[in-house]
CSV table of C-alpha atoms in Angstrom, one decimal:
chain,number,residue,atom,x,y,z
A,80,MET,CA,232.4,178.3,190.0
A,81,THR,CA,231.8,177.6,193.6
A,82,PRO,CA,234.3,175.3,195.4
A,83,LEU,CA,231.5,172.8,196.0
A,84,SER,CA,230.6,172.4,192.3
A,85,SER,CA,234.2,172.2,191.2
A,86,GLY,CA,234.9,169.4,193.6
A,87,THR,CA,231.9,167.4,192.3
A,88,ASP,CA,232.9,168.0,188.7
A,89,HIS,CA,236.4,166.9,189.6
A,90,ARG,CA,235.1,163.7,191.2
A,91,HIS,CA,232.9,162.8,188.2
A,92,GLU,CA,235.9,163.3,185.9
A,93,GLU,CA,238.1,161.1,188.0
A,94,ASP,CA,235.3,158.4,188.2
A,95,GLU,CA,234.9,158.6,184.5
A,96,ARG,CA,238.6,158.2,183.8
A,97,MET,CA,238.8,155.1,186.0
A,98,GLY,CA,235.7,153.6,184.5
A,99,LEU,CA,233.8,153.7,187.8
A,100,ARG,CA,231.0,156.0,186.6
A,101,ARG,CA,227.8,154.2,185.7
A,102,ARG,CA,225.9,155.0,182.6
A,103,ARG,CA,222.5,156.3,182.9
A,104,SER,CA,219.7,153.8,182.6
A,105,THR,CA,217.7,155.9,180.2
A,106,PRO,CA,218.9,155.6,176.6
A,107,ALA,CA,220.0,158.6,174.6
A,108,ALA,CA,217.7,160.0,172.0
A,109,GLY,CA,219.4,158.3,169.2
A,110,ASP,CA,219.4,155.0,171.0
A,111,ALA,CA,215.7,155.2,171.6
A,112,ILE,CA,215.0,155.7,167.9
A,113,GLY,CA,217.2,152.7,167.0
A,114,SER,CA,215.6,150.5,169.6
A,115,ALA,CA,212.1,151.5,168.5
A,116,ASP,CA,212.8,150.2,165.0
A,117,ALA,CA,214.2,147.0,166.3
A,118,ALA,CA,211.3,146.2,168.8
A,119,PRO,CA,208.0,147.6,167.7
A,120,THR,CA,206.4,146.9,171.1
A,121,GLY,CA,209.0,149.1,172.7
A,122,ARG,CA,210.2,146.2,174.9
A,123,ALA,CA,213.1,144.1,174.0
A,124,ARG,CA,212.7,140.3,174.6
A,125,LYS,CA,215.1,138.9,177.1
A,126,PRO,CA,217.0,135.8,176.1
A,127,LEU,CA,216.0,132.6,177.7
A,128,THR,CA,218.5,131.6,180.3
A,129,ALA,CA,218.6,128.6,182.6
A,130,ALA,CA,217.5,130.7,185.5
A,131,ARG,CA,214.5,132.2,183.6
A,132,ALA,CA,213.5,128.7,182.4
A,133,LYS,CA,213.6,127.4,186.0
A,134,ARG,CA,211.6,130.3,187.2
A,135,MET,CA,209.0,129.8,184.4
A,136,ILE,CA,208.7,126.1,185.2
A,137,GLY,CA,208.2,127.0,188.9
A,138,VAL,CA,205.5,129.4,188.1
A,139,GLY,CA,203.9,126.8,185.8
A,140,LYS,CA,204.0,124.2,188.6
A,141,ALA,CA,202.3,126.6,190.9
A,142,VAL,CA,199.6,127.9,188.5
A,143,ALA,CA,198.8,124.7,186.6
A,144,PRO,CA,196.8,123.0,189.5
A,145,LEU,CA,194.8,126.2,189.9
A,146,LEU,CA,193.9,126.5,186.2
A,147,ALA,CA,193.5,122.8,185.4
A,148,PRO,CA,189.8,122.4,186.6
A,149,TYR,CA,188.8,125.5,184.5
A,150,ALA,CA,190.6,124.2,181.4
A,151,LEU,CA,189.0,120.8,181.8
A,152,ALA,CA,185.5,122.4,182.2
A,153,ALA,CA,186.1,124.6,179.1
A,154,ALA,CA,187.2,121.5,177.1
A,155,THR,CA,184.1,119.6,178.2
A,156,VAL,CA,181.8,122.4,177.2
A,157,ALA,CA,183.6,122.8,173.9
A,158,ARG,CA,183.3,119.0,173.2
A,159,ASP,CA,179.6,119.0,174.1
A,160,ARG,CA,178.9,121.9,171.7
A,161,TRP,CA,180.9,120.2,169.0
A,162,ASP,CA,178.9,116.9,169.5
A,163,ALA,CA,175.6,118.8,169.5
A,164,TYR,CA,176.6,120.5,166.2
A,165,ARG,CA,177.6,117.3,164.6
A,166,ALA,CA,174.4,115.6,165.8
A,167,ALA,CA,172.3,118.4,164.4
A,168,ARG,CA,174.0,118.1,161.0
A,169,LEU,CA,173.3,114.4,160.9
A,170,GLY,CA,169.7,114.9,162.2
A,171,VAL,CA,170.1,112.6,165.2
A,172,GLU,CA,170.3,113.0,169.0
A,173,PRO,CA,173.7,113.7,170.5
A,174,GLY,CA,173.4,110.4,172.4
A,175,GLN,CA,173.1,108.5,169.1
A,176,LEU,CA,176.1,110.2,167.5
A,177,ALA,CA,178.5,107.2,168.2
A,178,ALA,CA,176.3,104.9,166.1
A,179,TYR,CA,176.8,107.2,163.1
A,180,ALA,CA,180.6,107.7,163.4
A,181,GLY,CA,183.1,107.0,160.6
A,182,PRO,CA,183.2,108.0,157.0
A,183,GLY,CA,179.8,106.6,156.2
A,184,GLY,CA,178.1,108.0,159.3
A,185,ALA,CA,176.1,110.6,157.4
A,186,LEU,CA,174.7,108.1,155.0
A,187,HIS,CA,173.8,105.7,157.8
A,188,ALA,CA,172.0,108.5,159.5
A,189,ARG,CA,170.1,109.3,156.3
A,190,LEU,CA,169.2,105.7,155.8
A,191,SER,CA,167.9,105.3,159.4
A,192,ARG,CA,165.8,108.5,159.1
A,193,MET,CA,164.4,107.3,155.8
A,194,ALA,CA,163.5,103.9,157.5
A,195,GLU,CA,161.7,105.8,160.3
A,196,ALA,CA,159.7,107.8,157.8
A,197,LEU,CA,158.8,104.6,156.0
A,198,ASP,CA,157.6,103.1,159.3
A,199,ARG,CA,155.4,106.0,159.9
A,200,LEU,CA,154.1,106.0,156.4
A,201,GLU,CA,153.3,102.2,156.6
A,202,SER,CA,151.6,102.5,160.0
A,203,GLY,CA,149.2,105.2,158.7
A,204,ALA,CA,150.4,107.7,161.2
A,205,GLU,CA,150.8,110.2,158.4
A,206,ALA,CA,147.8,111.9,157.0
A,207,HIS,CA,148.7,110.8,153.4
A,208,GLY,CA,149.1,107.1,154.3
A,209,SER,CA,147.3,105.7,151.2
A,210,ASP,CA,147.6,102.2,149.8
A,211,ALA,CA,150.1,103.5,147.2
A,212,ALA,CA,152.2,105.0,150.0
A,213,ARG,CA,152.2,101.8,151.9
A,214,ARG,CA,153.2,99.9,148.8
A,215,PHE,CA,156.0,102.4,148.2
A,216,ALA,CA,157.2,101.8,151.8
A,217,ALA,CA,157.1,98.0,151.3
A,218,ASP,CA,159.0,98.2,148.0
A,219,THR,CA,161.6,100.7,149.3
A,220,ARG,CA,162.5,98.9,152.5
A,221,PRO,CA,164.6,96.2,150.7
A,222,ARG,CA,166.4,98.9,148.7
A,223,LEU,CA,167.3,100.7,151.9
A,224,ALA,CA,168.8,97.5,153.3
A,225,ASP,CA,170.8,97.1,150.1
A,226,LEU,CA,172.1,100.7,150.4
A,227,ALA,CA,173.1,100.2,154.0
A,228,VAL,CA,175.1,97.1,153.0
A,229,ALA,CA,176.7,99.2,150.2
A,230,VAL,CA,177.7,101.9,152.7
A,231,ARG,CA,179.2,99.4,155.1
A,232,ALA,CA,181.1,97.7,152.2
A,233,ALA,CA,182.4,101.1,150.9
A,234,GLU,CA,183.9,101.9,154.3
A,235,GLN,CA,186.6,99.3,153.6
A,236,MET,CA,187.4,100.6,150.1
A,237,PRO,CA,190.2,102.9,149.2
A,238,THR,CA,189.4,106.6,149.5
A,239,GLN,CA,188.6,107.4,145.8
A,240,ARG,CA,186.4,104.3,145.3
A,241,ARG,CA,184.7,104.9,148.7
A,242,ARG,CA,183.8,108.5,147.6
A,243,THR,CA,182.4,107.3,144.3
A,244,ALA,CA,180.3,104.7,146.1
A,245,TYR,CA,179.1,107.3,148.6
A,246,ARG,CA,178.1,109.6,145.8
A,247,SER,CA,176.1,106.8,144.2
A,248,VAL,CA,174.4,105.9,147.4
A,249,GLY,CA,173.7,109.6,148.1
A,250,ALA,CA,172.1,110.1,144.7
A,251,GLU,CA,169.9,107.0,145.2
A,252,LEU,CA,168.8,108.3,148.6
A,253,ASP,CA,168.0,111.7,147.0
A,254,ARG,CA,165.8,110.0,144.5
A,255,LEU,CA,164.1,107.9,147.2
A,256,GLU,CA,163.5,111.0,149.4
A,257,VAL,CA,161.9,112.9,146.6
A,258,ALA,CA,159.5,109.9,146.0
A,259,LEU,CA,158.8,109.7,149.7
A,260,LEU,CA,158.0,113.4,149.8
A,261,THR,CA,155.6,112.9,146.9
A,262,HIS,CA,153.8,110.2,148.8
A,263,LEU,CA,153.6,112.5,151.8
A,264,GLY,CA,151.9,115.1,149.7
A,265,VAL,CA,154.9,117.5,149.4
A,266,ARG,CA,155.3,118.7,145.9
A,267,GLY,CA,158.6,120.2,144.7
């Protein structure tokens, strides 16, 4: 051994004996295997301390004003798309969606579309606007008014009774729509 290397070894031994020698930052091979089992991502999660929480809040305060307009724009676009989807399902314009809100909204929308079709049938705007079709429209209009009242009344009922009433109104509307299609010349 050279005198230089023996002096360095001696110093390492002395530091180690006094506890001054630092451990290496890289884990030993056995430690790496054990930590890989414990944390599958390979990175251990640091505990949340008061200092880390304050730092995260500070970053949030700095970043939130920058991201808020984008988040608001994204929320607005998402809401517009959702309203357009709901309006398309009901068969109405998105601006009319508020008029058909609530548990009976879908039935109210069907009733209003049926009334519009009867108006067109009565006015002769349809190609199959015969006397029988006009008579059907005149006879059906009071029934639609009764069904609309039934839907409004069912909105105040308990859930199970309301669902039963809505099924009855829906079945009646189905029957009326089939008759309307027959008068319009559409055969099923």
